[in-house]
């Protein structure tokens, strides 16, 4: 009878887990996971740690691992070859979330790893790179370091006795938490597959495609540095799914190259290039969302701007000051004028060559490369499909009003969730005229409101704030109530056109002086004197 293979079981603390990761002992292979973890998944995981809830077993296969770059969330180390690495088969996202959040730095882009405990609400929160923690938020990235934790307490002397006690409880919970680690040894992968199958489908062994891919990755010692992995990572930024061609152009622009297959010195150079692009795109997403007021990739009017911005952030870091202001003008002027001659994505690689030497000068060159309009720009309300840049401009302008849900008056509309499902426009009246098929006859609403919405608008007693968030007013509703559809559409068209024009102008600043800030020029003159 063959000997029975039994996995070893150990229970490392989170501190020991992070130490293993820093020493290159933990390796997370590429995975075809169908769903990448988001911010809520990571905050819930840390909530389980705080309350001492079990988070499930972690299955690892102890195998040799080569030297090279090891990436676990934002943690990147140059690891030496080891003969007893822990290749994670089941629990990859849990370990990546824990190690990533506990080792994050101020430069970490991905909000999934910027985890803080809010002492005011008693909840864990994930912050974007541009979002300041504020008072009373304990960073998870420092809780394993006693000196840094003590320094944080000394810097936050304003905490009440109850808040300090709660913070100490969080620190103690994280430091004391242990994870059951099942370690399979030997060359035969059959025990790994059997354990994996029983963990995920109790009592029903099966060959999962995911675990087979993982084991193959371990066996082949596969390393990250491909478009699929990059696409999955960027998807977690909460900005939507960037198409592969857009990622290709971003990699090319970030490394000033025109050949995705060539130009890499070796595999380490390839992985480093993809890692730089991921970081650059993280800054791009932050900038588009926080500074350019574009919440989702589906609403980027001219996607060609993304590789150019990736080149900018890879070269100069996150846009700031005058450069950030000029880039916003370039994005929004380009939204209505076009940023390239033919509007093709491949033109972005050539446009990115304008980015060099100095951030303000680069932004100025991009503005100067825009086509000269033959006539003043005007909104086009006939465009409502997301396949046209003007439709995206229209929707962005309406979203800027902060529209509220009609069936739950006062409830804000989550644009990102809405865009993930469908085009967020619902018709108001059943009208086939020119105005009726355009933006004047559409509201931004959740998917449960299929429309037409005229009857709902007439029945509900909506206050002026909710109406204004949809380019409506009491007179508009009265026209609907009296059945004067044409007059209603004309009134709303005028209001929507005014809103869109103002929104674009406030960001594009047509007619304003571009170039360096005048104050900067005076400073330079002073230095010359």
Short mmCIF file of C-alpha atoms in Angstrom, two decimals:
data_model
loop_
_atom_site.label_atom_id
_atom_site.label_comp_id
_atom_site.label_asym_id
_atom_site.label_seq_id
_atom_site.Cartn_x
_atom_site.Cartn_y
_atom_site.Cartn_z
CA UNK A 1 0.00 0.00 0.00
CA UNK A 2 1.37 3.43 -0.95
CA UNK A 3 2.26 5.85 1.80
CA UNK A 4 -0.40 8.42 2.63
CA UNK A 5 0.58 11.98 1.75
CA UNK A 6 -0.39 14.41 4.48
CA UNK A 7 0.11 18.15 4.23
CA UNK A 8 1.94 19.98 6.98
CA UNK A 9 -0.10 22.57 8.84
CA UNK A 10 1.36 25.76 10.25
CA UNK A 11 -0.25 28.95 11.54
CA UNK A 12 2.00 31.93 10.82
CA UNK A 13 1.11 35.33 12.21
CA UNK A 14 0.64 38.19 9.77
CA UNK A 15 4.04 39.52 10.80
CA UNK A 16 5.63 36.16 9.97
CA UNK A 17 3.69 36.07 6.70
CA UNK A 18 5.02 39.49 5.67
CA UNK A 19 8.55 38.42 6.64
CA UNK A 20 8.24 35.33 4.41
CA UNK A 21 7.06 37.54 1.56
CA UNK A 22 9.93 40.01 1.99
CA UNK A 23 12.43 37.13 1.88
CA UNK A 24 11.00 35.78 -1.37
CA UNK A 25 9.61 32.64 0.27
CA UNK A 26 6.01 33.33 -0.84
CA UNK A 27 5.33 33.20 -4.56
CA UNK A 28 1.94 33.95 -6.12
CA UNK A 29 1.69 32.52 -9.65
CA UNK A 30 -0.30 34.07 -12.48
CA UNK A 31 -3.97 33.11 -12.25
CA UNK A 32 -6.97 33.26 -14.59
CA UNK A 33 -9.24 34.21 -11.67
CA UNK A 34 -12.61 35.28 -13.02
CA UNK A 35 -13.05 38.09 -10.54
CA UNK A 36 -10.33 40.28 -9.10
CA UNK A 37 -10.82 41.53 -5.58
CA UNK A 38 -12.00 45.10 -5.11
CA UNK A 39 -11.74 47.55 -2.23
CA UNK A 40 -14.76 46.15 -0.38
CA UNK A 41 -13.29 42.65 -0.44
CA UNK A 42 -10.08 43.86 1.22
CA UNK A 43 -11.83 45.97 3.87
CA UNK A 44 -14.07 43.01 4.73
CA UNK A 45 -10.99 40.82 5.02
CA UNK A 46 -9.44 43.19 7.56
CA UNK A 47 -12.74 43.37 9.41
CA UNK A 48 -12.54 39.58 9.75
CA UNK A 49 -9.03 39.96 11.16
CA UNK A 50 -10.25 42.52 13.71
CA UNK A 51 -13.09 40.30 14.89
CA UNK A 52 -11.03 37.12 14.79
CA UNK A 53 -13.26 35.51 12.18
CA UNK A 54 -11.78 32.64 10.12
CA UNK A 55 -10.92 33.57 6.56
CA UNK A 56 -10.41 30.06 5.26
CA UNK A 57 -7.38 27.86 4.80
CA UNK A 58 -4.52 28.73 2.51
CA UNK A 59 -3.08 25.94 0.37
CA UNK A 60 0.56 26.16 -0.76
CA UNK A 61 2.84 23.85 -2.69
CA UNK A 62 6.43 23.86 -1.45
CA UNK A 63 8.66 23.95 -4.52
CA UNK A 64 11.92 25.59 -5.63
CA UNK A 65 11.65 29.12 -7.02
CA UNK A 66 14.08 31.03 -9.24
CA UNK A 67 15.66 34.38 -8.53
CA UNK A 68 14.04 37.50 -9.94
CA UNK A 69 11.39 40.10 -9.24
CA UNK A 70 8.56 38.93 -6.99
CA UNK A 71 5.36 40.94 -7.00
CA UNK A 72 2.73 40.62 -4.24
CA UNK A 73 0.31 43.50 -4.52
CA UNK A 74 2.40 46.69 -4.32
CA UNK A 75 5.34 44.81 -2.74
CA UNK A 76 8.11 44.23 -5.29
CA UNK A 77 11.34 42.59 -4.20
CA UNK A 78 14.37 41.19 -5.97
CA UNK A 79 14.40 37.68 -4.52
CA UNK A 80 17.17 35.15 -4.55
CA UNK A 81 16.53 31.60 -5.72
CA UNK A 82 15.14 29.43 -2.92
CA UNK A 83 14.58 25.70 -2.71
CA UNK A 84 11.53 25.78 -0.45
CA UNK A 85 9.26 28.58 -1.63
CA UNK A 86 5.56 28.52 -0.77
CA UNK A 87 3.69 28.69 -4.11
CA UNK A 88 0.13 29.75 -3.26
CA UNK A 89 -2.48 27.51 -4.89
CA UNK A 90 -5.60 28.56 -2.97
CA UNK A 91 -5.86 31.88 -1.14
CA UNK A 92 -3.88 34.01 -3.59
CA UNK A 93 -6.06 37.10 -3.31
CA UNK A 94 -6.30 36.87 0.48
CA UNK A 95 -2.52 36.75 0.86
CA UNK A 96 -1.94 39.45 -1.74
CA UNK A 97 -4.45 41.71 0.04
CA UNK A 98 -2.93 41.16 3.48
CA UNK A 99 0.71 41.43 2.45
CA UNK A 100 -0.03 44.32 0.10
CA UNK A 101 -1.92 46.40 2.68
CA UNK A 102 0.57 45.69 5.47
CA UNK A 103 3.57 46.69 3.32
CA UNK A 104 2.04 49.60 1.38
CA UNK A 105 3.95 52.88 1.18
CA UNK A 106 3.00 56.48 0.49
CA UNK A 107 3.72 55.79 -3.20
CA UNK A 108 1.28 52.87 -3.43
CA UNK A 109 -1.28 53.60 -6.16
CA UNK A 110 -3.83 50.82 -5.85
CA UNK A 111 -6.51 51.84 -3.30
CA UNK A 112 -7.08 48.18 -2.38
CA UNK A 113 -3.83 48.31 -0.42
CA UNK A 114 -4.24 51.77 1.12
CA UNK A 115 -6.29 50.40 4.03
CA UNK A 116 -7.00 52.48 7.15
CA UNK A 117 -9.17 51.93 10.20
CA UNK A 118 -11.50 54.86 10.80
CA UNK A 119 -11.77 55.36 14.54
CA UNK A 120 -14.84 57.58 14.15
CA UNK A 121 -16.93 55.01 12.28
CA UNK A 122 -15.29 51.82 13.53
CA UNK A 123 -14.82 50.61 9.95
CA UNK A 124 -11.95 49.88 7.58
CA UNK A 125 -11.70 52.15 4.55
CA UNK A 126 -9.70 51.98 1.29
CA UNK A 127 -8.37 55.35 0.19
CA UNK A 128 -7.32 56.56 -3.25
CA UNK A 129 -3.80 57.92 -3.60
CA UNK A 130 -5.07 61.51 -3.68
CA UNK A 131 -7.33 61.05 -0.67
CA UNK A 132 -5.72 62.21 2.58
CA UNK A 133 -6.34 59.87 5.54
CA UNK A 134 -7.40 62.76 7.75
CA UNK A 135 -7.64 62.62 11.52
CA UNK A 136 -8.38 59.42 13.36
CA UNK A 137 -7.52 56.94 10.63
CA UNK A 138 -4.97 54.28 11.50
CA UNK A 139 -2.92 53.01 8.49
CA UNK A 140 -2.60 49.24 8.32
CA UNK A 141 0.78 49.67 6.65
CA UNK A 142 2.40 50.60 9.98
CA UNK A 143 0.70 48.35 12.54
CA UNK A 144 3.30 45.58 12.34
CA UNK A 145 6.11 48.02 13.11
CA UNK A 146 6.15 48.90 16.82
CA UNK A 147 8.23 52.05 16.34
CA UNK A 148 5.98 53.41 13.56
CA UNK A 149 2.85 52.57 15.54
CA UNK A 150 4.17 54.38 18.62
CA UNK A 151 5.07 57.37 16.45
CA UNK A 152 1.51 57.44 15.05
CA UNK A 153 0.04 57.45 18.57
CA UNK A 154 2.39 60.26 19.60
CA UNK A 155 1.36 62.28 16.54
CA UNK A 156 -2.33 61.77 17.30
CA UNK A 157 -2.54 62.97 20.89
CA UNK A 158 -6.01 64.43 20.24
CA UNK A 159 -7.55 60.93 20.31
CA UNK A 160 -10.05 60.33 23.05
CA UNK A 161 -9.43 57.58 25.56
CA UNK A 162 -12.02 55.39 23.82
CA UNK A 163 -10.48 56.00 20.39
CA UNK A 164 -7.00 55.21 21.64
CA UNK A 165 -8.23 52.00 23.23
CA UNK A 166 -9.95 51.03 19.98
CA UNK A 167 -6.80 51.76 17.96
CA UNK A 168 -4.74 49.63 20.35
CA UNK A 169 -7.30 46.83 19.96
CA UNK A 170 -6.97 46.98 16.16
CA UNK A 171 -3.17 46.85 16.35
CA UNK A 172 -3.26 43.91 18.73
CA UNK A 173 -5.81 42.04 16.59
CA UNK A 174 -3.70 42.39 13.44
CA UNK A 175 -0.49 41.38 15.18
CA UNK A 176 -2.08 38.35 16.86
CA UNK A 177 -4.05 37.02 13.88
CA UNK A 178 -2.84 33.70 12.47
CA UNK A 179 -3.67 31.99 9.18
CA UNK A 180 -3.90 28.20 8.74
CA UNK A 181 -1.35 27.31 6.06
CA UNK A 182 -1.57 23.84 4.51
CA UNK A 183 1.80 22.95 2.99
CA UNK A 184 2.07 20.17 0.39
CA UNK A 185 5.56 18.90 -0.41
CA UNK A 186 6.92 16.66 -3.15
CA UNK A 187 6.94 16.73 -6.93
CA UNK A 188 3.58 15.02 -7.44
CA UNK A 189 0.79 17.57 -7.95
CA UNK A 190 -2.04 15.07 -7.42
CA UNK A 191 -2.34 15.74 -3.65
CA UNK A 192 -2.50 19.47 -4.37
CA UNK A 193 -5.31 19.01 -6.88
CA UNK A 194 -7.21 16.69 -4.54
CA UNK A 195 -6.96 19.08 -1.58
CA UNK A 196 -7.92 22.04 -3.74
CA UNK A 197 -10.95 20.19 -5.08
CA UNK A 198 -12.16 19.20 -1.62
CA UNK A 199 -11.68 22.71 -0.25
CA UNK A 200 -13.69 24.30 -3.05
CA UNK A 201 -16.22 21.50 -3.71
CA UNK A 202 -16.45 19.50 -0.47
CA UNK A 203 -16.66 15.75 -1.02
CA UNK A 204 -16.55 16.05 -4.79
CA UNK A 205 -13.02 15.81 -6.24
CA UNK A 206 -12.57 17.53 -9.60
CA UNK A 207 -9.85 18.95 -11.82
CA UNK A 208 -10.54 22.69 -11.72
CA UNK A 209 -9.28 24.63 -14.74
CA UNK A 210 -8.08 27.32 -12.38
CA UNK A 211 -5.95 25.06 -10.23
CA UNK A 212 -4.56 23.28 -13.29
CA UNK A 213 -3.50 26.64 -14.70
CA UNK A 214 -1.96 27.58 -11.36
CA UNK A 215 -0.02 24.35 -11.07
CA UNK A 216 1.19 24.71 -14.64
CA UNK A 217 2.32 28.24 -13.83
CA UNK A 218 4.25 26.99 -10.81
CA UNK A 219 5.81 24.17 -12.75
CA UNK A 220 6.84 26.47 -15.57
CA UNK A 221 8.00 29.11 -13.06
CA UNK A 222 5.91 31.64 -14.93
CA UNK A 223 6.48 35.28 -14.04
CA UNK A 224 4.16 38.30 -14.33
CA UNK A 225 4.67 40.69 -17.20
CA UNK A 226 1.89 40.22 -19.74
CA UNK A 227 -1.14 42.15 -20.95
CA UNK A 228 -3.64 39.80 -19.30
CA UNK A 229 -2.11 40.34 -15.87
CA UNK A 230 -1.83 44.09 -16.45
CA UNK A 231 -5.45 44.29 -17.57
CA UNK A 232 -6.64 42.41 -14.49
CA UNK A 233 -4.61 44.66 -12.19
CA UNK A 234 -5.83 47.88 -13.77
CA UNK A 235 -9.41 46.62 -13.57
CA UNK A 236 -9.13 46.70 -9.78
CA UNK A 237 -8.61 50.49 -9.83
CA UNK A 238 -12.38 50.89 -10.13
CA UNK A 239 -12.16 52.72 -13.45
CA UNK A 240 -13.51 49.94 -15.65
CA UNK A 241 -11.88 47.47 -18.02
CA UNK A 242 -9.23 49.01 -20.27
CA UNK A 243 -9.15 47.32 -23.70
CA UNK A 244 -6.02 45.38 -24.54
CA UNK A 245 -5.05 47.71 -27.39
CA UNK A 246 -5.18 50.66 -25.00
CA UNK A 247 -2.89 48.80 -22.60
CA UNK A 248 -0.46 47.99 -25.42
CA UNK A 249 -0.26 51.66 -26.36
CA UNK A 250 0.23 52.59 -22.71
CA UNK A 251 3.14 50.15 -22.34
CA UNK A 252 4.72 51.52 -25.52
CA UNK A 253 4.22 55.12 -24.48
CA UNK A 254 5.49 54.53 -20.93
CA UNK A 255 8.79 53.13 -22.20
CA UNK A 256 9.05 55.32 -25.32
CA UNK A 257 8.92 52.38 -27.68
CA UNK A 258 6.96 51.38 -30.78
CA UNK A 259 7.36 47.60 -30.52
CA UNK A 260 5.60 45.64 -27.77
CA UNK A 261 7.43 42.43 -28.64
CA UNK A 262 10.92 43.81 -29.04
CA UNK A 263 13.17 46.15 -27.16
CA UNK A 264 13.20 44.26 -23.85
CA UNK A 265 16.66 43.31 -22.66
CA UNK A 266 15.39 40.24 -20.84
CA UNK A 267 12.38 38.93 -18.94
CA UNK A 268 13.17 41.05 -15.89
CA UNK A 269 13.17 44.15 -18.09
CA UNK A 270 9.78 43.13 -19.51
CA UNK A 271 8.28 42.66 -16.05
CA UNK A 272 9.72 45.98 -14.89
CA UNK A 273 8.18 47.73 -17.90
CA UNK A 274 4.75 46.28 -17.19
CA UNK A 275 5.08 47.18 -13.50
CA UNK A 276 5.99 50.78 -14.41
CA UNK A 277 3.01 50.94 -16.74
CA UNK A 278 0.66 49.65 -14.03
CA UNK A 279 1.91 52.33 -11.63
CA UNK A 280 1.65 55.00 -14.33
CA UNK A 281 -1.91 53.96 -15.17
CA UNK A 282 -2.80 54.12 -11.50
CA UNK A 283 -1.74 57.77 -11.47
CA UNK A 284 -3.61 58.33 -14.74
CA UNK A 285 -6.81 56.92 -13.27
CA UNK A 286 -6.41 59.12 -10.19
CA UNK A 287 -5.89 62.18 -12.38
CA UNK A 288 -8.78 61.48 -14.73
CA UNK A 289 -11.14 60.74 -11.85
CA UNK A 290 -10.07 63.45 -9.40
CA UNK A 291 -8.82 66.29 -11.60
CA UNK A 292 -10.45 65.82 -15.01
CA UNK A 293 -13.80 64.73 -13.54
CA UNK A 294 -14.05 61.54 -15.63
CA UNK A 295 -15.18 58.64 -13.37
CA UNK A 296 -14.99 55.68 -15.76
CA UNK A 297 -13.07 54.57 -18.84
CA UNK A 298 -16.34 54.28 -20.78
CA UNK A 299 -16.71 58.06 -20.46
CA UNK A 300 -13.21 59.06 -21.59
CA UNK A 301 -14.15 61.05 -24.72
CA UNK A 302 -10.85 60.41 -26.50
CA UNK A 303 -9.14 57.23 -25.21
CA UNK A 304 -5.97 58.24 -27.08
CA UNK A 305 -5.23 60.53 -24.14
CA UNK A 306 -4.67 57.58 -21.76
CA UNK A 307 -1.36 56.32 -23.25
CA UNK A 308 -0.14 59.93 -23.46
CA UNK A 309 -0.96 60.49 -19.81
CA UNK A 310 0.74 57.17 -18.99
CA UNK A 311 3.88 58.49 -20.66
CA UNK A 312 3.56 61.74 -18.70
CA UNK A 313 3.21 60.03 -15.30
CA UNK A 314 5.94 57.50 -16.10
CA UNK A 315 8.27 60.39 -16.98
CA UNK A 316 7.36 63.07 -14.44
CA UNK A 317 5.15 61.39 -11.84
CA UNK A 318 1.55 62.38 -11.00
CA UNK A 319 0.52 65.67 -12.66
CA UNK A 320 0.50 68.62 -10.34
CA UNK A 321 0.35 72.41 -10.34
CA UNK A 322 0.29 74.21 -13.65
CA UNK A 323 0.96 71.01 -15.61
CA UNK A 324 -2.17 69.38 -14.14
CA UNK A 325 -4.22 72.43 -15.11
CA UNK A 326 -2.91 72.44 -18.69
CA UNK A 327 -3.44 68.71 -19.11
CA UNK A 328 -7.06 69.11 -18.02
CA UNK A 329 -7.50 71.80 -20.67
CA UNK A 330 -5.91 69.51 -23.27
CA UNK A 331 -8.20 66.58 -22.36
CA UNK A 332 -11.38 68.65 -22.48
CA UNK A 333 -10.49 70.68 -25.55
CA UNK A 334 -9.51 67.45 -27.24
CA UNK A 335 -12.80 65.91 -26.13
CA UNK A 336 -14.74 68.27 -28.40
CA UNK A 337 -12.07 69.03 -31.03
CA UNK A 338 -10.23 65.70 -31.28
CA UNK A 339 -6.72 65.04 -29.98
CA UNK A 340 -5.33 63.36 -33.12
CA UNK A 341 -5.86 63.88 -36.82
CA UNK A 342 -7.83 60.71 -37.53
CA UNK A 343 -8.87 59.67 -34.03
CA UNK A 344 -7.06 56.33 -34.24
CA UNK A 345 -5.57 54.82 -31.10
CA UNK A 346 -2.25 54.06 -32.79
CA UNK A 347 -1.73 57.80 -33.20
CA UNK A 348 -1.35 58.04 -29.43
CA UNK A 349 2.17 56.59 -29.66
CA UNK A 350 3.29 59.51 -31.86
CA UNK A 351 1.44 62.04 -29.72
CA UNK A 352 3.20 60.73 -26.61
CA UNK A 353 6.49 61.85 -28.13
CA UNK A 354 5.45 65.41 -27.25
CA UNK A 355 6.06 64.48 -23.60
CA UNK A 356 9.67 65.16 -22.65
CA UNK A 357 12.02 67.65 -20.99
CA UNK A 358 9.59 69.43 -18.63
CA UNK A 359 6.01 68.72 -17.45
CA UNK A 360 4.60 72.21 -18.18
CA UNK A 361 6.33 72.42 -21.56
CA UNK A 362 5.04 68.94 -22.44
CA UNK A 363 1.47 69.88 -21.55
CA UNK A 364 1.80 73.05 -23.60
CA UNK A 365 3.02 71.09 -26.63
CA UNK A 366 0.02 68.78 -26.33
CA UNK A 367 -2.34 71.75 -26.31
CA UNK A 368 -0.60 73.24 -29.35
CA UNK A 369 -1.00 69.93 -31.21
CA UNK A 370 -4.82 70.16 -31.02
CA UNK A 371 -6.63 71.00 -34.27
CA UNK A 372 -7.73 74.61 -34.74
CA UNK A 373 -11.55 74.86 -34.71
CA UNK A 374 -13.16 76.47 -37.77
CA UNK A 375 -16.04 77.75 -35.63
CA UNK A 376 -16.85 78.01 -31.91
CA UNK A 377 -17.72 74.67 -30.41
CA UNK A 378 -21.38 73.91 -29.63
CA UNK A 379 -22.93 70.93 -27.79
CA UNK A 380 -24.54 68.25 -29.94
CA UNK A 381 -27.59 66.86 -28.13
CA UNK A 382 -28.29 64.28 -30.83
CA UNK A 383 -25.44 62.12 -29.51
CA UNK A 384 -26.35 59.71 -26.71
CA UNK A 385 -24.52 56.48 -27.63
CA UNK A 386 -21.20 55.85 -25.88
CA UNK A 387 -19.55 55.12 -29.22
CA UNK A 388 -19.26 58.88 -29.87
CA UNK A 389 -17.04 61.37 -27.95
CA UNK A 390 -19.76 64.02 -27.83
CA UNK A 391 -22.16 61.60 -26.13
CA UNK A 392 -19.57 61.02 -23.42
CA UNK A 393 -19.15 64.77 -23.00
CA UNK A 394 -22.92 65.09 -22.67
CA UNK A 395 -23.18 62.39 -20.02
CA UNK A 396 -20.18 63.72 -18.08
CA UNK A 397 -21.81 67.13 -17.96
CA UNK A 398 -25.08 65.70 -16.65
CA UNK A 399 -23.24 63.59 -14.06
CA UNK A 400 -21.50 66.72 -12.82
CA UNK A 401 -24.90 67.99 -11.69
CA UNK A 402 -25.06 65.15 -9.15
CA UNK A 403 -28.30 63.57 -10.42
CA UNK A 404 -30.41 61.72 -7.85
CA UNK A 405 -32.49 58.60 -8.21
CA UNK A 406 -36.13 59.41 -8.94
CA UNK A 407 -37.63 56.40 -7.19
CA UNK A 408 -35.50 57.04 -4.10
CA UNK A 409 -35.41 60.85 -4.00
CA UNK A 410 -32.20 62.06 -2.43
CA UNK A 411 -30.30 58.82 -3.10
CA UNK A 412 -27.18 59.58 -5.18
CA UNK A 413 -26.53 57.69 -8.39
CA UNK A 414 -23.32 55.64 -8.49
CA UNK A 415 -22.01 56.41 -11.99
CA UNK A 416 -19.38 53.66 -11.91
CA UNK A 417 -21.90 50.91 -11.07
CA UNK A 418 -24.30 52.32 -13.61
CA UNK A 419 -21.71 52.31 -16.38
CA UNK A 420 -20.62 48.78 -15.56
CA UNK A 421 -24.11 47.60 -16.43
CA UNK A 422 -25.24 49.66 -19.44
CA UNK A 423 -25.65 53.09 -21.02
CA UNK A 424 -27.10 55.12 -18.13
CA UNK A 425 -29.77 56.99 -20.12
CA UNK A 426 -33.53 56.39 -19.86
CA UNK A 427 -36.11 58.13 -22.12
CA UNK A 428 -38.57 60.59 -20.59
CA UNK A 429 -41.41 60.65 -23.14
CA UNK A 430 -42.32 58.35 -26.00
CA UNK A 431 -41.41 60.73 -28.82
CA UNK A 432 -39.85 59.94 -32.21
CA UNK A 433 -39.07 63.52 -33.21
CA UNK A 434 -35.53 64.81 -33.53
CA UNK A 435 -35.52 66.19 -29.99
CA UNK A 436 -37.17 63.07 -28.65
CA UNK A 437 -34.34 60.84 -29.84
CA UNK A 438 -31.62 63.03 -28.36
CA UNK A 439 -30.30 63.97 -24.95
CA UNK A 440 -33.17 66.37 -24.25
CA UNK A 441 -35.43 63.34 -23.86
CA UNK A 442 -33.15 61.26 -21.63
CA UNK A 443 -32.31 61.17 -17.92
CA UNK A 444 -29.52 59.39 -16.07
CA UNK A 445 -31.19 56.70 -13.96
CA UNK A 446 -30.46 53.22 -12.54
CA UNK A 447 -31.34 50.16 -14.60
CA UNK A 448 -34.59 49.45 -12.75
CA UNK A 449 -36.10 52.52 -14.40
CA UNK A 450 -36.67 51.38 -17.98
CA UNK A 451 -38.75 54.40 -18.99
CA UNK A 452 -40.44 56.35 -20.35
CA UNK A 453 -40.25 58.40 -17.16
CA UNK A 454 -42.83 61.12 -17.87
CA UNK A 455 -45.56 59.49 -15.78
CA UNK A 456 -43.17 59.05 -12.86
CA UNK A 457 -42.00 62.67 -13.03
CA UNK A 458 -45.57 63.93 -13.00
CA UNK A 459 -46.64 61.71 -10.07
CA UNK A 460 -43.66 62.40 -7.81
CA UNK A 461 -43.39 65.56 -5.76
CA UNK A 462 -39.70 66.23 -6.39
CA UNK A 463 -37.96 69.20 -4.82
CA UNK A 464 -36.04 71.79 -6.82
CA UNK A 465 -32.66 70.27 -5.99
CA UNK A 466 -33.55 66.85 -7.42
CA UNK A 467 -35.12 68.45 -10.51
CA UNK A 468 -32.11 70.72 -11.11
CA UNK A 469 -29.83 67.65 -11.03
CA UNK A 470 -31.64 66.47 -14.17
CA UNK A 471 -31.86 69.83 -16.03
CA UNK A 472 -35.52 70.13 -14.99
CA UNK A 473 -37.63 72.61 -13.05
CA UNK A 474 -41.23 73.06 -11.94
CA UNK A 475 -42.19 74.65 -15.26
CA UNK A 476 -40.78 71.64 -17.14
CA UNK A 477 -42.89 69.27 -15.05
CA UNK A 478 -45.96 71.42 -15.64
CA UNK A 479 -45.43 71.19 -19.41
CA UNK A 480 -45.28 67.42 -19.08
CA UNK A 481 -48.43 67.38 -16.96
CA UNK A 482 -50.30 69.38 -19.64
CA UNK A 483 -49.08 67.07 -22.40
CA UNK A 484 -47.02 69.77 -24.14
CA UNK A 485 -44.26 67.37 -25.15
CA UNK A 486 -42.59 69.56 -27.79
CA UNK A 487 -42.41 72.55 -25.45
CA UNK A 488 -41.02 70.33 -22.69
CA UNK A 489 -38.29 68.96 -24.95
CA UNK A 490 -37.34 72.41 -26.19
CA UNK A 491 -37.06 73.73 -22.64
CA UNK A 492 -34.95 70.81 -21.46
CA UNK A 493 -32.77 70.98 -24.59
CA UNK A 494 -31.98 74.60 -23.79
CA UNK A 495 -31.16 73.77 -20.16
CA UNK A 496 -29.03 70.74 -21.09
CA UNK A 497 -27.13 72.65 -23.76
CA UNK A 498 -26.38 75.44 -21.27
CA UNK A 499 -25.15 72.94 -18.66
CA UNK A 500 -22.94 71.07 -21.14
CA UNK A 501 -21.42 74.23 -22.59
CA UNK A 502 -20.63 75.60 -19.13
CA UNK A 503 -19.19 72.27 -17.94
CA UNK A 504 -16.84 71.97 -20.92
CA UNK A 505 -15.78 75.62 -20.82
CA UNK A 506 -14.95 75.45 -17.12
CA UNK A 507 -12.53 72.62 -17.84
CA UNK A 508 -11.27 73.38 -21.34
CA UNK A 509 -10.92 77.14 -20.68
CA UNK A 510 -11.13 78.11 -24.33
CA UNK A 511 -9.75 81.62 -24.80
CA UNK A 512 -7.59 81.55 -21.67
CA UNK A 513 -3.83 82.00 -21.74
CA UNK A 514 -1.93 78.71 -21.76
CA UNK A 515 1.72 78.07 -21.05
CA UNK A 516 3.68 78.53 -17.81
CA UNK A 517 2.12 80.26 -14.83
CA UNK A 518 2.93 83.98 -14.87
CA UNK A 519 4.07 83.81 -11.26
CA UNK A 520 6.60 81.17 -12.27
CA UNK A 521 7.95 83.42 -15.00
CA UNK A 522 8.42 86.25 -12.50
CA UNK A 523 10.25 83.87 -10.17
CA UNK A 524 12.57 82.92 -13.02
CA UNK A 525 13.21 86.60 -13.75
CA UNK A 526 14.09 87.16 -10.09
CA UNK A 527 16.59 84.32 -10.25
CA UNK A 528 18.20 85.88 -13.33
CA UNK A 529 18.52 89.20 -11.52
#
